[in-house]
């Protein structure tokens, strides 16, 4: 395509004729050092060769991380504990800790059955706890796991926590608690108190347009207004 002098060119590259790899973790801000460019994390899913993650910054600089030995196929959810430590979650059975400087990673079992954790897990800096939700297909139904990153062990497993299956984001309530979204076939809000270690589910709707809304759900972000109110589609 013609371009004016000095303009950037658009480069188009054919997508490989296979499912692997594909981007499974949305571009996620992971903080910055004082005076340094803002950094972001993004990763692919590859069940054959293992996940590839990339730490990129606003200048375009990047560093790649390979999860081939031991093989980890991918992680939909990510949380930053500090500038050098990420927690990654793909299967409800385990949580993975990544050191950005060394590339070393280690996984910790949760004691929960397998379920695919989508993006949006919550992280509470005050307690060091993570919360993720997934449908386990193992009799326990949609299950939430609270994991203590400081003790490196599960704090609590919540079976049949809601009638909706897929994790899809969270927001801080401002009082030390969090609201975690679960969607499909409807929409549930899970009010999680990491200090008391309790979850109070609230069903917003029983059904949704799975084709239109779940496709759009892969892309929307929660937004908050100046009054602290949170908005999301639906």
Coordinates of C-alpha atoms in Angstrom, one line a residue:
X1 CA 0.0 0.0 0.0
X2 CA 1.4 3.5 -0.8
X3 CA 2.6 5.6 2.1
X4 CA 3.7 9.2 2.4
X5 CA 7.5 9.8 3.0
X6 CA 8.4 9.1 6.6
X7 CA 5.1 7.3 7.4
X8 CA 5.2 3.9 9.1
X9 CA 4.3 0.9 7.0
X10 CA 1.8 -1.7 7.9
X11 CA 3.2 -5.2 7.7
X12 CA 0.8 -8.2 7.3
X13 CA 1.9 -11.7 8.2
X14 CA -0.1 -14.8 7.5
X15 CA -1.4 -16.7 10.5
X16 CA -0.2 -20.4 10.7
X17 CA -2.8 -23.0 9.7
X18 CA -3.2 -24.4 13.3
X19 CA -4.6 -23.4 16.7
X20 CA -1.2 -23.1 18.3
X21 CA 0.0 -20.6 19.1
X22 CA -2.7 -18.0 19.8
X23 CA -2.9 -15.1 22.2
X24 CA -4.7 -16.2 25.4
X25 CA -3.7 -13.5 27.9
X26 CA -4.9 -10.0 27.1
X27 CA -2.3 -7.3 27.3
X28 CA -2.0 -6.7 31.0
X29 CA -0.2 -3.8 32.8
X30 CA 2.3 -5.2 35.4
X31 CA 3.7 -1.9 36.8
X32 CA 6.9 0.1 36.4
X33 CA 10.0 1.1 38.2
X34 CA 10.2 4.8 39.1
X35 CA 11.2 6.8 36.0
X36 CA 11.1 3.7 33.8
X37 CA 8.7 2.9 30.9
X38 CA 5.4 1.2 31.8
X39 CA 5.5 -2.6 31.3
X40 CA 2.9 -5.1 30.1
X41 CA 2.5 -8.8 29.9
X42 CA 1.0 -10.9 27.1
X43 CA 1.2 -14.6 26.4
X44 CA 0.3 -17.4 24.0
X45 CA -1.3 -20.8 24.4
X46 CA 0.7 -23.7 23.0
X47 CA 0.0 -27.2 24.3
X48 CA 2.7 -28.8 22.1
X49 CA 5.8 -26.6 22.6
X50 CA 4.7 -24.7 25.8
X51 CA 3.5 -21.2 26.5
X52 CA 5.5 -18.2 25.3
X53 CA 5.2 -15.0 27.4
X54 CA 6.4 -11.5 26.6
X55 CA 7.2 -8.6 28.9
X56 CA 7.0 -5.5 26.7
X57 CA 7.2 -1.8 27.6
X58 CA 5.9 1.4 26.0
X59 CA 9.1 1.9 24.1
X60 CA 8.8 -1.4 22.3
X61 CA 11.5 -3.2 24.2
X62 CA 10.6 -6.8 25.1
X63 CA 11.8 -10.0 26.8
X64 CA 10.5 -13.5 26.0
X65 CA 9.8 -16.2 28.5
X66 CA 9.5 -19.9 27.5
X67 CA 7.4 -22.4 29.5
X68 CA 8.8 -25.6 27.9
X69 CA 10.5 -27.4 30.8
X70 CA 8.4 -28.2 32.6
X71 CA 5.8 -27.7 29.9
X72 CA 3.0 -25.3 30.7
X73 CA 0.5 -24.8 27.8
X74 CA -0.7 -21.4 28.8
X75 CA -2.1 -19.0 31.3
X76 CA -5.2 -16.8 30.9
X77 CA -4.9 -14.9 34.2
X78 CA -2.0 -12.9 35.5
X79 CA -1.3 -10.8 38.6
X80 CA 1.8 -8.8 39.6
X81 CA 3.0 -9.3 43.2
X82 CA 5.8 -6.9 42.8
X83 CA 8.0 -5.5 39.9
X84 CA 9.8 -8.8 39.6
X85 CA 7.1 -11.4 40.4
X86 CA 4.1 -12.5 38.4
X87 CA 1.5 -15.1 39.4
X88 CA 0.0 -17.0 36.4
X89 CA -3.1 -19.2 36.4
X90 CA -4.2 -21.5 33.5
X91 CA -5.5 -24.7 35.2
X92 CA -7.4 -24.6 38.5
X93 CA -5.2 -27.4 39.7
X94 CA -2.1 -25.2 40.1
X95 CA -0.7 -21.7 40.3
X96 CA 2.6 -20.7 38.7
X97 CA 5.0 -18.1 40.1
X98 CA 7.4 -16.4 37.6
X99 CA 10.5 -14.4 38.4
X100 CA 10.9 -11.9 35.6
X101 CA 14.7 -11.2 36.1
X102 CA 15.7 -14.9 36.0
X103 CA 12.9 -16.5 34.0
X104 CA 12.6 -19.1 36.7
X105 CA 9.1 -20.4 37.3
X106 CA 7.5 -22.8 39.9
X107 CA 4.0 -24.2 40.1
X108 CA 2.1 -24.9 43.3
X109 CA -0.8 -27.4 43.5
X110 CA -4.2 -26.1 44.7
X111 CA -5.9 -29.4 45.5
X112 CA -8.8 -28.4 43.2
X113 CA -9.9 -30.5 40.1
X114 CA -9.0 -29.4 36.6
X115 CA -10.9 -26.4 35.2
X116 CA -9.7 -23.8 32.6
X117 CA -9.1 -20.5 34.4
X118 CA -9.9 -17.6 32.1
X119 CA -8.6 -14.0 32.5
X120 CA -9.6 -11.8 35.4
X121 CA -8.4 -13.4 38.7
X122 CA -8.3 -11.1 41.7
X123 CA -5.1 -10.4 43.7
X124 CA -5.3 -8.8 47.2
X125 CA -1.9 -7.2 48.1
X126 CA -3.0 -6.9 51.8
X127 CA -3.2 -10.6 52.3
X128 CA -1.2 -11.8 49.3
X129 CA -4.2 -14.0 48.2
X130 CA -5.4 -14.8 44.7
X131 CA -8.9 -15.8 43.7
X132 CA -9.9 -17.6 40.5
X133 CA -13.0 -19.4 39.3
X134 CA -13.4 -22.2 36.8
X135 CA -15.9 -24.9 35.8
X136 CA -14.4 -28.2 36.8
X137 CA -16.7 -30.7 35.0
X138 CA -15.9 -33.1 37.9
X139 CA -19.1 -33.0 40.0
X140 CA -18.0 -29.9 41.9
X141 CA -19.3 -27.5 39.2
X142 CA -18.1 -24.0 39.1
X143 CA -15.4 -23.8 41.7
X144 CA -13.4 -20.9 43.2
X145 CA -9.9 -21.3 44.7
X146 CA -8.3 -18.8 47.1
X147 CA -4.6 -19.2 47.1
X148 CA -2.2 -17.7 49.6
X149 CA 1.0 -16.6 47.7
X150 CA 2.9 -16.0 50.9
X151 CA 2.3 -19.4 52.4
X152 CA 2.4 -20.9 48.9
X153 CA -0.7 -23.0 49.6
X154 CA -4.5 -23.0 49.1
X155 CA -6.5 -20.9 51.6
X156 CA -9.9 -22.3 50.6
X157 CA -11.7 -24.1 47.9
X158 CA -15.3 -23.1 47.2
X159 CA -17.3 -25.8 45.4
X160 CA -20.5 -24.9 43.4
X161 CA -19.8 -21.3 44.1
X162 CA -22.2 -20.0 41.4
X163 CA -24.3 -21.3 38.5
X164 CA -22.0 -19.5 36.0
X165 CA -18.8 -21.1 34.7
X166 CA -16.3 -18.6 33.3
X167 CA -14.2 -16.1 35.1
X168 CA -14.3 -12.7 33.5
X169 CA -12.7 -10.0 35.5
X170 CA -12.9 -8.4 38.9
X171 CA -12.8 -5.1 40.7
X172 CA -11.9 -3.8 44.2
X173 CA -14.8 -2.7 46.3
X174 CA -12.8 -0.2 48.2
X175 CA -13.4 -1.8 51.6
X176 CA -10.8 -4.6 51.4
X177 CA -13.2 -6.9 49.5
X178 CA -13.5 -7.7 45.8
X179 CA -16.2 -8.5 43.3
X180 CA -15.3 -11.2 40.8
X181 CA -17.4 -11.7 37.6
X182 CA -18.5 -15.2 36.4
X183 CA -20.4 -15.6 33.1
X184 CA -22.1 -18.2 31.0
X185 CA -24.9 -19.2 30.9
X186 CA -25.8 -16.0 32.9
X187 CA -23.9 -13.5 35.0
X188 CA -22.9 -13.8 38.7
X189 CA -21.1 -11.4 40.9
X190 CA -19.0 -13.1 43.6
X191 CA -18.3 -10.8 46.6
X192 CA -15.0 -12.1 48.0
X193 CA -13.6 -11.0 51.4
X194 CA -10.0 -12.2 51.5
X195 CA -9.6 -11.3 55.2
X196 CA -12.6 -13.3 56.4
X197 CA -12.2 -15.8 53.5
X198 CA -15.8 -15.8 52.5
X199 CA -17.7 -15.5 49.2
X200 CA -21.3 -14.2 48.8
X201 CA -22.6 -14.9 45.3
X202 CA -25.2 -12.6 43.6
X203 CA -26.9 -13.6 40.4
X204 CA -27.6 -10.7 38.0
X205 CA -29.2 -12.7 35.2
X206 CA -30.0 -16.3 34.3
X207 CA -29.2 -16.3 30.6
X208 CA -27.3 -14.3 28.1
X209 CA -26.8 -14.2 24.3
X210 CA -23.8 -16.7 24.2
X211 CA -22.9 -16.0 20.6
X212 CA -23.0 -12.2 20.7
X213 CA -22.1 -11.4 24.3
X214 CA -19.5 -14.1 25.0
X215 CA -17.7 -13.1 21.8
X216 CA -17.7 -9.5 23.0
X217 CA -16.8 -10.6 26.5
X218 CA -13.3 -11.6 25.2
X219 CA -12.6 -7.9 24.6
X220 CA -14.4 -5.6 27.1
X221 CA -12.8 -4.1 30.2
X222 CA -14.4 -2.9 33.3
X223 CA -14.4 0.9 33.8
X224 CA -14.9 3.0 36.9
X225 CA -16.2 6.6 37.0
X226 CA -15.1 9.5 39.2
X227 CA -17.6 8.4 41.9
X228 CA -16.1 5.0 42.1
X229 CA -19.0 3.2 40.4
X230 CA -18.0 0.2 38.2
X231 CA -19.6 -0.4 34.8
X232 CA -19.6 -3.4 32.5
X233 CA -21.7 -4.5 29.5
X234 CA -25.0 -6.1 30.1

